[in-house]
Amino acid sequence: MNAETGYDAWLRYVPVHGATLPPTLVTLDDSVLMRSAREEMSRGVLGMLRKSLRAETTMPNGDCILLGTLPAVRRAVPDVELPETLGEDAYVLKAVRIGGRSVLLVVSSNDRGVLYGTFALLRKVALGEDLQRMDETHTPLAPIRWTNEWDNLDGSIERGYAGRSIFFEGGNVLADLRRAGDYARLLASIGIDGCTVNNVNANVRVITPEFLPQLVRLADAFRPWGVHLSIAVDFSSPKLVGHLDTFDPLDPKVAEWWKQKADEIYRAIPDLGGFLLKADSEGRVGPSTYGRTHADAANVIARALKPHGGVLVYRGFVYDHHMDWRNLKNDRARAAYDNFARLDGQFDDNALVQIKYGPIDFQVREPVSPLIGALHATNETLEFQVTQEYTGQQRHLCFLLPMWKEILDFDLHAADRPTPVKEIVSGKAFHRPLGGFVAVTNVGRDPNWLGHDLAVANLYAFGRIAWNADLTAKQIIDEWTRLTFGSDPHVVDAITKMQLESWRVYEEYTGPLGAGGLTDIIGAHYGPGIESSERNGWGQWHRADEKGVGMDRTVATGTGFIGQYTPPVASLYESLATCPDNLLLFMHHVPYTYALHSGKTVIQHIYDSHYDGAEEAQRFPRRWQTLRGKIDEERYQAVLGRLEYQAGHAIVWRDAVCNWFEKASHIQDAQGRVGHHPGRIEAESMSLDGYTVTGVQPWETASGGKAVTCQAAQCTSVMRFNEQGGRYDMSVEYFDQNNGAAHYDLSVGGKVLGRWTADRALPTNKLDGHSSTRYTVTGVKLAPGDEIRITGRPQGGELASLDYLELQPAGK
Ligand code: GCW
């Protein structure tokens, strides 16, 4: 099996057996997109069938594949039955017989649709589907299908977990944009038609005249794939770039400035998609500076873009991050609705409000944002996150499509008929001219785009669901797995199951019952940090104290958030009797002893779900190991490494959350697991040479709240094994900070069994829940009296710190 880097993602075009295709490829129109379609078809067929297609521009005598727009195909093959019209980007795939010839048709209203159809036909070949009876029409659910990339011009990426920017470096657009072009090709293959390249926390330079030639190059790289470039802008640009004395959206000078700016940019990039704007949010300036509304702000820019066919996407993510946490009526979840609902109908037709799926911020479990159902006369886009900011940052497996499906299918009862989210945001429910789907993606320079080979499924799934939200998660992950790893039934079965379970598993060992992520809210949003959300203005409160946990968002006694839903939804959440367990703590504050619908108490559920989830995460590497030899070794090893890391970090999560809640509630785990770890030996209780004991903050992120660190060139921590002899799995819990690369050895009876360097890129330079990491050696033979020794050698600021050693009977 060839080594693979993951660069080709789902477009690998590896040989398929038994497929046949006509030998000739006819393309009827000529344009940059038609050329891409032709080249892609040739490339795909060459890879999968090992055949070179003969390229023609008129109908040959023999069998052929025919690519063209509706009018051109009608002229070439007038007898073929085709739809009268096709929506924008929609395509038909059809196998027909014309005068004894077999013809595979790919027809669309526009050339981009032909390109989409080409990718779809190649996908069918790769999946081994029958092409002979093909007759299907595919129409995208909505016109806006974009990614947002939070790339900074210096090359860093906000909340990016796969290397530096593929667009920028050192304040400029990269000289070599091949990778940007390859990304656009991936996007096109799943029907994505737009990409906002720079961070929503926008650098004003992006719309300066000096920068424009650089944007032109990016647009050029995207254009062959029908991906519209768009850019995030800063609302004070009229002042900062234009040197006006104001950026008041109602000031005619400001309107004129935006108009001139749009004209200037569109002269250089006529197919620019538009602008994206984050205003009055997290320190960004906005219309509130002048007492104006979000609609005023959106419209002044939308009007400048309108003559060019551009759109203005306005982030609905507006909230006060200096809220008084002491006031139990304050609630960040209310913010989007409170800010935007009353502006419904005031936004221009080429403006859209982009709404995150939940009212907080990309948490592992949130209810649907009530704002989505409140705007009936305003265009919307729904914002998802492919980059796993709060869901494990691509070091943990977390396939998000099952969550997205729940969101898309949720009925907001926004009218007197069913109005699932997908119908509203696509614009269908309220007959809006525009609507769509956006995913914050943040691909980077890692060869496989997203860091974790299995995380790439989230990008694929986003594109597929943005095109057709009725596809099931099972269908999509099945396709992705076959395209990415081949069709061996065991491979497909194992990977699809792990993917489909992974979100639930991640939720189980991180955030229970809708309480939120319980992660470090102020910093990296990665490892556990249970109290970080409390007693500050960010508003991600779970309000756990010694008696109970959860945010009271009821109308009756709480923040009133629930009242932002229409009555059928509001009554579901308002009543404890009907509120689903998985959102209980999002909606209600309850005592730890409160009994769930499942019959368990809240506190016992917290313990059990964390133990169950961590247990399942332990099984992921073992399940993956059954694939050895069935997929290429390179990706096999890369994924195995991540799954093993995840298994270890899931235990960090489990212990942190369980210990914290046990201490807070004073209620013990009915199963006696929490705080009792057979086989665990705290480093601080081993015999230490050079190591000194130190407290860890937050305390719950280290076993016993303590660790040992080494202030010398080398330190050791030793114990004598005194249990029953046999084979053991030995795990060392250590801290892998990002300010050094300490070395460790683990030896038994003087024999080194493991040697490693703490050089993972984890988001902290401290001992905490982000850096706590596990190293395991399996099946070690231990006899009573054996000396177990861990040697640490600090490097840089990393002091070879240790938390504990754990010995488990092998394979347990
Ligand atoms: O989720 C939060 C992130 C910020 C981000 C913000 C947003 C780009 O932590 O990093 O800023 O959301 O969506 O604007």
PDB file of C-alpha atoms in Angstrom, residues 30-192:
ATOM      1  CA  ASP A  30     -15.120  26.886 -22.926  1.00  0.00           C
ATOM      2  CA  SER A  31     -14.398  28.781 -19.750  1.00  0.00           C
ATOM      3  CA  VAL A  32     -11.979  28.576 -16.912  1.00  0.00           C
ATOM      4  CA  LEU A  33     -14.435  26.416 -14.973  1.00  0.00           C
ATOM      5  CA  MET A  34     -15.155  24.156 -17.929  1.00  0.00           C
ATOM      6  CA  ARG A  35     -11.433  23.628 -18.313  1.00  0.00           C
ATOM      7  CA  SER A  36     -11.220  22.669 -14.653  1.00  0.00           C
ATOM      8  CA  ALA A  37     -14.091  20.244 -15.161  1.00  0.00           C
ATOM      9  CA  ARG A  38     -12.413  18.686 -18.178  1.00  0.00           C
ATOM     10  CA  GLU A  39      -9.051  18.368 -16.478  1.00  0.00           C
ATOM     11  CA  GLU A  40     -10.614  16.961 -13.331  1.00  0.00           C
ATOM     12  CA  MET A  41     -12.498  14.327 -15.294  1.00  0.00           C
ATOM     13  CA  SER A  42      -9.331  13.323 -17.108  1.00  0.00           C
ATOM     14  CA  ARG A  43      -7.347  13.255 -13.902  1.00  0.00           C
ATOM     15  CA  GLY A  44      -9.940  11.187 -12.094  1.00  0.00           C
ATOM     16  CA  VAL A  45     -10.347   8.663 -14.879  1.00  0.00           C
ATOM     17  CA  LEU A  46      -6.610   8.343 -15.324  1.00  0.00           C
ATOM     18  CA  GLY A  47      -6.212   7.633 -11.627  1.00  0.00           C
ATOM     19  CA  MET A  48      -9.144   5.301 -11.134  1.00  0.00           C
ATOM     20  CA  LEU A  49      -9.305   3.503 -14.494  1.00  0.00           C
ATOM     21  CA  ARG A  50      -5.736   4.020 -15.651  1.00  0.00           C
ATOM     22  CA  LYS A  51      -7.080   5.336 -18.968  1.00  0.00           C
ATOM     23  CA  SER A  52      -6.488   8.591 -20.788  1.00  0.00           C
ATOM     24  CA  LEU A  53      -9.678  10.117 -22.072  1.00  0.00           C
ATOM     25  CA  ARG A  54      -9.678  11.510 -25.581  1.00  0.00           C
ATOM     26  CA  ALA A  55     -10.775  15.141 -25.376  1.00  0.00           C
ATOM     27  CA  GLU A  56     -13.227  16.503 -27.949  1.00  0.00           C
ATOM     28  CA  THR A  57     -15.363  19.591 -28.314  1.00  0.00           C
ATOM     29  CA  THR A  58     -18.007  18.085 -30.615  1.00  0.00           C
ATOM     30  CA  MET A  59     -19.978  14.860 -30.445  1.00  0.00           C
ATOM     31  CA  PRO A  60     -17.978  11.853 -31.637  1.00  0.00           C
ATOM     32  CA  ASN A  61     -19.414   8.753 -33.286  1.00  0.00           C
ATOM     33  CA  GLY A  62     -18.765   6.487 -30.345  1.00  0.00           C
ATOM     34  CA  ASP A  63     -19.604   6.486 -26.636  1.00  0.00           C
ATOM     35  CA  CYS A  64     -18.673   9.554 -24.625  1.00  0.00           C
ATOM     36  CA  ILE A  65     -18.926  11.550 -21.454  1.00  0.00           C
ATOM     37  CA  LEU A  66     -20.527  14.878 -22.242  1.00  0.00           C
ATOM     38  CA  LEU A  67     -20.029  17.947 -20.068  1.00  0.00           C
ATOM     39  CA  GLY A  68     -21.901  21.146 -20.793  1.00  0.00           C
ATOM     40  CA  THR A  69     -24.361  23.798 -19.811  1.00  0.00           C
ATOM     41  CA  LEU A  70     -28.031  23.287 -20.547  1.00  0.00           C
ATOM     42  CA  PRO A  71     -28.239  25.335 -23.771  1.00  0.00           C
ATOM     43  CA  ALA A  72     -25.075  23.827 -25.242  1.00  0.00           C
ATOM     44  CA  VAL A  73     -26.128  20.270 -24.442  1.00  0.00           C
ATOM     45  CA  ARG A  74     -29.573  20.880 -25.907  1.00  0.00           C
ATOM     46  CA  ARG A  75     -27.986  21.996 -29.152  1.00  0.00           C
ATOM     47  CA  ALA A  76     -25.584  19.046 -29.262  1.00  0.00           C
ATOM     48  CA  VAL A  77     -28.084  16.333 -28.371  1.00  0.00           C
ATOM     49  CA  PRO A  78     -31.544  17.783 -29.051  1.00  0.00           C
ATOM     50  CA  ASP A  79     -33.410  14.526 -28.511  1.00  0.00           C
ATOM     51  CA  VAL A  80     -32.337  14.010 -24.935  1.00  0.00           C
ATOM     52  CA  GLU A  81     -34.971  14.805 -22.376  1.00  0.00           C
ATOM     53  CA  LEU A  82     -33.691  17.433 -19.960  1.00  0.00           C
ATOM     54  CA  PRO A  83     -35.362  19.714 -17.409  1.00  0.00           C
ATOM     55  CA  GLU A  84     -36.642  23.043 -18.731  1.00  0.00           C
ATOM     56  CA  THR A  85     -34.545  24.965 -16.260  1.00  0.00           C
ATOM     57  CA  LEU A  86     -32.116  24.199 -13.520  1.00  0.00           C
ATOM     58  CA  GLY A  87     -31.407  26.326 -10.456  1.00  0.00           C
ATOM     59  CA  GLU A  88     -28.053  27.987 -10.055  1.00  0.00           C
ATOM     60  CA  ASP A  89     -25.280  25.391  -9.628  1.00  0.00           C
ATOM     61  CA  ALA A  90     -27.746  22.515  -9.939  1.00  0.00           C
ATOM     62  CA  TYR A  91     -26.740  19.655 -12.192  1.00  0.00           C
ATOM     63  CA  VAL A  92     -28.117  16.588 -13.898  1.00  0.00           C
ATOM     64  CA  LEU A  93     -26.266  13.292 -14.185  1.00  0.00           C
ATOM     65  CA  LYS A  94     -27.833  11.075 -16.777  1.00  0.00           C
ATOM     66  CA  ALA A  95     -26.927   8.005 -18.803  1.00  0.00           C
ATOM     67  CA  VAL A  96     -28.595   8.006 -22.218  1.00  0.00           C
ATOM     68  CA  ARG A  97     -28.425   6.102 -25.515  1.00  0.00           C
ATOM     69  CA  ILE A  98     -28.263   8.319 -28.554  1.00  0.00           C
ATOM     70  CA  GLY A  99     -28.299   6.543 -31.916  1.00  0.00           C
ATOM     71  CA  GLY A 100     -26.573   3.466 -30.601  1.00  0.00           C
ATOM     72  CA  ARG A 101     -24.028   5.427 -28.529  1.00  0.00           C
ATOM     73  CA  SER A 102     -23.856   5.457 -24.751  1.00  0.00           C
ATOM     74  CA  VAL A 103     -23.506   8.949 -23.389  1.00  0.00           C
ATOM     75  CA  LEU A 104     -22.918   9.973 -19.783  1.00  0.00           C
ATOM     76  CA  LEU A 105     -24.237  13.471 -19.412  1.00  0.00           C
ATOM     77  CA  VAL A 106     -23.214  16.107 -16.904  1.00  0.00           C
ATOM     78  CA  VAL A 107     -25.413  19.144 -17.466  1.00  0.00           C
ATOM     79  CA  SER A 108     -25.942  22.289 -15.471  1.00  0.00           C
ATOM     80  CA  SER A 109     -27.364  25.772 -15.752  1.00  0.00           C
ATOM     81  CA  ASN A 110     -23.886  27.250 -15.345  1.00  0.00           C
ATOM     82  CA  ASP A 111     -20.308  26.146 -15.731  1.00  0.00           C
ATOM     83  CA  ARG A 112     -19.758  25.889 -11.995  1.00  0.00           C
ATOM     84  CA  GLY A 113     -22.601  23.414 -11.827  1.00  0.00           C
ATOM     85  CA  VAL A 114     -20.887  21.395 -14.557  1.00  0.00           C
ATOM     86  CA  LEU A 115     -17.784  21.307 -12.389  1.00  0.00           C
ATOM     87  CA  TYR A 116     -19.865  20.153  -9.407  1.00  0.00           C
ATOM     88  CA  GLY A 117     -21.470  17.487 -11.557  1.00  0.00           C
ATOM     89  CA  THR A 118     -18.055  16.341 -12.724  1.00  0.00           C
ATOM     90  CA  PHE A 119     -16.923  15.835  -9.152  1.00  0.00           C
ATOM     91  CA  ALA A 120     -20.172  14.029  -8.400  1.00  0.00           C
ATOM     92  CA  LEU A 121     -19.715  11.658 -11.321  1.00  0.00           C
ATOM     93  CA  LEU A 122     -16.144  10.915 -10.258  1.00  0.00           C
ATOM     94  CA  ARG A 123     -17.378  10.257  -6.741  1.00  0.00           C
ATOM     95  CA  LYS A 124     -19.798   7.703  -8.104  1.00  0.00           C
ATOM     96  CA  VAL A 125     -16.992   5.988  -9.966  1.00  0.00           C
ATOM     97  CA  ALA A 126     -14.839   5.948  -6.838  1.00  0.00           C
ATOM     98  CA  LEU A 127     -17.717   4.521  -4.815  1.00  0.00           C
ATOM     99  CA  GLY A 128     -18.365   1.838  -7.415  1.00  0.00           C
ATOM    100  CA  GLU A 129     -21.909   3.014  -8.098  1.00  0.00           C
ATOM    101  CA  ASP A 130     -23.822   1.958 -11.162  1.00  0.00           C
ATOM    102  CA  LEU A 131     -23.592   4.602 -13.869  1.00  0.00           C
ATOM    103  CA  GLN A 132     -25.672   2.862 -16.513  1.00  0.00           C
ATOM    104  CA  ARG A 133     -29.068   3.741 -15.089  1.00  0.00           C
ATOM    105  CA  MET A 134     -28.072   7.113 -13.741  1.00  0.00           C
ATOM    106  CA  ASP A 135     -30.724   9.831 -13.967  1.00  0.00           C
ATOM    107  CA  GLU A 136     -30.546  12.331 -11.158  1.00  0.00           C
ATOM    108  CA  THR A 137     -30.835  16.040 -10.533  1.00  0.00           C
ATOM    109  CA  HIS A 138     -28.983  17.674  -7.665  1.00  0.00           C
ATOM    110  CA  THR A 139     -29.911  21.158  -6.519  1.00  0.00           C
ATOM    111  CA  PRO A 140     -28.154  22.958  -3.684  1.00  0.00           C
ATOM    112  CA  LEU A 141     -30.312  23.848  -0.748  1.00  0.00           C
ATOM    113  CA  ALA A 142     -28.990  27.407  -0.542  1.00  0.00           C
ATOM    114  CA  PRO A 143     -26.843  29.842  -2.501  1.00  0.00           C
ATOM    115  CA  ILE A 144     -24.352  30.689   0.259  1.00  0.00           C
ATOM    116  CA  ARG A 145     -22.080  27.738   1.030  1.00  0.00           C
ATOM    117  CA  TRP A 146     -18.931  29.263   2.433  1.00  0.00           C
ATOM    118  CA  THR A 147     -16.051  28.609   4.693  1.00  0.00           C
ATOM    119  CA  ASN A 148     -14.619  31.263   6.971  1.00  0.00           C
ATOM    120  CA  GLU A 149     -10.925  31.049   7.732  1.00  0.00           C
ATOM    121  CA  TRP A 150      -9.660  32.921  10.758  1.00  0.00           C
ATOM    122  CA  ASP A 151      -6.234  33.490   9.226  1.00  0.00           C
ATOM    123  CA  ASN A 152      -4.207  36.495  10.269  1.00  0.00           C
ATOM    124  CA  LEU A 153      -2.022  38.308   7.780  1.00  0.00           C
ATOM    125  CA  ASP A 154       1.063  37.349   9.792  1.00  0.00           C
ATOM    126  CA  GLY A 155       0.410  33.693   8.992  1.00  0.00           C
ATOM    127  CA  SER A 156      -0.995  32.631  12.345  1.00  0.00           C
ATOM    128  CA  ILE A 157      -4.551  31.326  12.582  1.00  0.00           C
ATOM    129  CA  GLU A 158      -6.912  32.147  15.422  1.00  0.00           C
ATOM    130  CA  ARG A 159      -8.251  28.812  16.700  1.00  0.00           C
ATOM    131  CA  GLY A 160      -6.384  26.934  13.977  1.00  0.00           C
ATOM    132  CA  TYR A 161      -4.986  23.511  14.875  1.00  0.00           C
ATOM    133  CA  ALA A 162      -3.248  22.370  11.726  1.00  0.00           C
ATOM    134  CA  GLY A 163      -0.287  24.621  11.147  1.00  0.00           C
ATOM    135  CA  ARG A 164       0.119  28.088   9.765  1.00  0.00           C
ATOM    136  CA  SER A 165      -1.922  29.825   7.110  1.00  0.00           C
ATOM    137  CA  ILE A 166      -2.012  28.559   3.542  1.00  0.00           C
ATOM    138  CA  PHE A 167      -2.816  32.135   2.455  1.00  0.00           C
ATOM    139  CA  PHE A 168      -0.644  34.546   4.430  1.00  0.00           C
ATOM    140  CA  GLU A 169       2.780  34.957   5.981  1.00  0.00           C
ATOM    141  CA  GLY A 170       4.631  37.968   7.384  1.00  0.00           C
ATOM    142  CA  GLY A 171       1.877  40.419   6.514  1.00  0.00           C
ATOM    143  CA  ASN A 172       1.546  39.329   2.905  1.00  0.00           C
ATOM    144  CA  VAL A 173      -0.229  36.835   0.739  1.00  0.00           C
ATOM    145  CA  LEU A 174       2.079  33.877   0.150  1.00  0.00           C
ATOM    146  CA  ALA A 175       4.050  33.917  -3.069  1.00  0.00           C
ATOM    147  CA  ASP A 176       3.205  30.295  -3.764  1.00  0.00           C
ATOM    148  CA  LEU A 177      -0.561  29.848  -3.822  1.00  0.00           C
ATOM    149  CA  ARG A 178      -0.684  26.316  -5.168  1.00  0.00           C
ATOM    150  CA  ARG A 179      -1.923  25.104  -1.852  1.00  0.00           C
ATOM    151  CA  ALA A 180      -4.675  27.754  -1.806  1.00  0.00           C
ATOM    152  CA  GLY A 181      -5.704  26.538  -5.253  1.00  0.00           C
ATOM    153  CA  ASP A 182      -5.710  22.929  -4.093  1.00  0.00           C
ATOM    154  CA  TYR A 183      -7.885  23.917  -1.167  1.00  0.00           C
ATOM    155  CA  ALA A 184     -10.336  25.613  -3.516  1.00  0.00           C
ATOM    156  CA  ARG A 185     -10.452  22.388  -5.515  1.00  0.00           C
ATOM    157  CA  LEU A 186     -11.343  20.420  -2.384  1.00  0.00           C
ATOM    158  CA  LEU A 187     -14.049  22.951  -1.582  1.00  0.00           C
ATOM    159  CA  ALA A 188     -15.473  22.813  -5.095  1.00  0.00           C
ATOM    160  CA  SER A 189     -15.613  19.031  -4.963  1.00  0.00           C
ATOM    161  CA  ILE A 190     -18.179  19.281  -2.166  1.00  0.00           C
ATOM    162  CA  GLY A 191     -20.065  22.227  -3.580  1.00  0.00           C
ATOM    163  CA  ILE A 192     -18.635  25.055  -1.472  1.00  0.00           C
TER     164      ILE A 192
END
